[in-house]
Amino acid sequence: MCGIFGYVGNRQAGPLLVEGLKKLEYRGYDSAGIATINNGEIEIRKDVGKIEEIERKVALSSVGGTVGIAHCRWATHGGVTQKNAHPHVSLKNGISLVHNGIIENFSDVKARLEAKGYHFETETDTEVIAHLIDSHYRGSLKDAVLAALKELEGAYAFAVLSSKEPGTIVASRNECPLIIGVGKGENFVASDVPAVLAHTREVVYLKNQEVATLTATGVELFEKTGKKLRPDVHHITWDAAQAEKGGFPHYMLKEIFEQPFAVTETTEGRISDHEVLIPEIEQLLDVKRIIIVACGTSWHSGLIGEFMLEEVARIPTEVEYASEFRYRNPIIDTGTLVVAISQSGETADTLAAMREAKEKGATVLAIVNAVGSSIAREADVVLYTKAGPEIGVASTKAFVGQVIMLYLLTIHFGWRRHLLDEQQVRNRIRDLRLLPLQIQQILDEREEIRKLAKRFATRSNALYLGRGINYPIALEGALKLKEVSYIHAEGYPAAEMKHGPIALVDKEMPVVFIVTKDDRTYKKVLSNIQEVKSRGGHIIAIASKGDKEVNGTADEILRVPRNSYLLNPLLAVLPLQLLSYYVAVERGFDPDKPKNLAKSVTVE
Ligand code: AGP
């Protein structure tokens, strides 16, 4: 995934482009660059490294001109080199271009262009787009782009300039996100909304294969056929501050602290004291089966949803990795509801799985955080987790929002399918209303977790174990630790440990048990703790406040308040999120920009 930002107006573009890139840096930080049109010529500055480093090296922000495009890169085609950094050019018509995505047929197109005499400087698929547009240029950049799109296959979002049309940016997308920020006497193009919020709240979400032309005085929108469209301008309500760090050292910590807010905002308008309100699913009440498709952390929230939906709504539910589902020729009929879960709404595998399900006749419901994203737009029904923009690569508040939305769905299905009476609905709503305060309690008592992180940071491996509805939290805790601190960690069902992983246990291996008090598997997990203890494992227990039985079983105990069986996981996950954050910081890493990772994987 990469970040794109463009500006056209009457202000100096350089500083604005750098500021926009900094808000997109979580999308890619291998390299960055800027192209502007300065005195009728394309001026380019780019290098490898993070934006601050490149600013020091090549003074990105002092590039001249009032129109420009900028890019921060997460390498997919071609190594991390200065030459492969964007923007890329095709100089016959002064073309300069920045791109996010993967052009799947770039080799074929490259061969055709080479036969026409084009010479390639880089290993990137992006340079192919620049030369292709150049080869179609006959005096109109917009028309050249429309012609080029006919030859491109794959995922892209790009912005392109030509020194022959100095006051214009042309932009287009397919599968990768791109928005237009509509200003007064100036206009912006960016990979997502937070990058333009400092300048405007009026946003156009480009749809697949639409082409936009931006000048200082206006924005025009075209279909891929060239037919003119009326831009659909959305007014963004959340403010730039929400998308900034708000005084926290990292987005990840800020977003962990926003989780009480994620619960209340996601439930806002969807519950009274005696009922859950999800009118969007009125036509779905008699579904026979549910298949959840997702990736990563969103897949973990799906596993929790499976417990909820089967336990309360008695709907057969299975959870599939989206990347596996789409190549399995799944059995789907009209009684199947496919639920796509995605924070970004742009994950290529989840989008493709959703399309596969629709082609086979399923109704698709999307649980998404990013408004206007591809998955949100293509689903039959979309339910937004209103966690606010999630910038940190490690998903935290969006995960909580996803589980809350699955919980609401569960109660709604249970009530409307006459499996819950009114008092039971009231009780489950009461449990839900307790959650924000209970989450806040854990956040307020985080010092103990920070101290534990100092000891944990020296370890090389870890096991996370849980049972029942806490097994997905074991997976999630392990993923959080891996992705921000680079300590290898595995999540496992606690009972499975004796079928192999227990061979790994020694005093160097911290074993984190989720052993919150419940009447299901709690006793069994205590036995699993004893098994590890007898082999000299170092045990960290996530246990319920007031639980005395667990005392003396673990080397360290982190306490969380008690809620219901279905909601306890949202309390157990908090210490694990905080632990992974503090371990990463203790090990000297930036948890917002973990190596090799991107916030949204918009490529397969
Ligand atoms: C989670 O912390 C990771 N960043 C990653 O696993 C993420 O959950 C996954 O890529 C899915 O992203 P999505 O929710 O935006 O679809």
XYZ file of N, CA, C and O and ligand atoms in Angstrom, residues 295-298 341-347 350 375 393-395 402 476 479-480 483 598-601, ligand 1:
116
model
N -9.512 -10.795 7.041
C -8.072 -11.053 7.145
C -7.575 -10.542 8.487
O -8.163 -9.623 9.061
N -6.494 -11.112 8.967
C -5.777 -10.584 10.129
C -6.656 -10.386 11.353
O -7.451 -11.243 11.729
N -6.540 -9.217 11.938
C -7.314 -8.919 13.151
C -8.809 -8.994 12.885
O -9.579 -9.434 13.724
N -9.215 -8.594 11.699
C -10.648 -8.656 11.372
C -11.120 -10.107 11.336
O -12.283 -10.399 11.637
N -15.707 -8.503 6.925
C -15.290 -7.598 8.013
C -13.974 -6.943 7.612
O -13.011 -7.633 7.246
N -13.932 -5.636 7.658
C -12.707 -4.938 7.260
C -12.657 -3.538 7.869
O -13.610 -2.781 7.743
N -11.550 -3.188 8.494
C -11.369 -1.832 9.013
C -11.254 -0.846 7.870
O -12.023 0.100 7.808
N -10.366 -1.131 6.933
C -10.075 -0.191 5.844
C -11.123 -0.222 4.748
O -11.297 0.721 3.997
N -11.769 -1.389 4.611
C -12.709 -1.545 3.503
C -12.018 -1.601 2.154
O -12.659 -1.493 1.114
N -10.698 -1.780 2.174
C -9.948 -1.810 0.904
C -9.065 -3.063 0.784
O -8.337 -3.186 -0.179
N -9.129 -3.955 1.746
C -8.288 -5.164 1.703
C -8.638 -5.991 0.476
O -9.787 -6.440 0.327
N -10.234 -9.508 0.907
C -11.606 -9.484 1.427
C -12.569 -8.966 0.362
O -13.669 -9.491 0.181
N -15.275 -1.889 -0.104
C -16.090 -2.981 0.464
C -17.432 -2.420 0.925
O -18.483 -3.018 0.705
N -0.957 1.072 12.274
C -1.029 -0.146 11.446
C -1.657 -1.286 12.236
O -2.451 -2.057 11.724
N -1.343 -1.376 13.517
C -1.937 -2.435 14.341
C -3.367 -2.032 14.688
O -3.612 -0.996 15.289
N -4.301 -2.870 14.296
C -5.709 -2.530 14.503
C -6.113 -2.793 15.951
O -5.881 -3.876 16.483
N -15.678 -3.818 15.669
C -16.178 -4.977 14.915
C -16.887 -5.972 15.836
O -17.985 -6.448 15.536
N -5.242 -12.935 18.705
C -5.106 -11.477 18.514
C -3.948 -10.936 19.335
O -3.163 -10.119 18.856
N -0.782 -11.820 17.557
C -0.583 -11.015 16.346
C -0.104 -9.612 16.705
O 0.835 -9.090 16.104
N -0.728 -8.994 17.684
C -0.315 -7.646 18.112
C 1.157 -7.632 18.490
O 1.914 -6.766 18.084
N 3.440 -8.109 15.348
C 3.475 -7.098 14.278
C 4.088 -5.782 14.730
O 4.515 -4.993 13.903
N 1.686 -2.707 6.145
C 0.964 -1.522 5.677
C -0.390 -1.526 6.375
O -0.886 -2.574 6.796
N -1.011 -0.371 6.469
C -2.282 -0.281 7.187
C -3.391 -1.009 6.447
O -4.239 -1.619 7.049
N -3.346 -0.937 5.147
C -4.379 -1.656 4.413
C -3.702 -2.368 3.247
O -3.005 -1.735 2.458
N -3.902 -3.680 3.173
C -3.217 -4.472 2.146
C -4.099 -4.504 0.897
O -4.974 -5.343 0.740
C -4.005 -6.004 12.299
O -3.385 -5.359 13.391
C -3.206 -5.877 11.021
N -2.883 -4.546 10.736
C -3.832 -6.639 9.872
O -3.893 -7.989 10.247
C -5.262 -6.202 9.464
O -6.186 -6.560 10.459
C -5.635 -6.941 8.168
O -4.731 -6.543 7.167
C -7.070 -6.665 7.699
O -7.225 -5.302 7.428
P -8.734 -4.715 7.250
O -9.420 -4.916 8.545
O -8.529 -3.281 6.899
O -9.373 -5.497 6.150
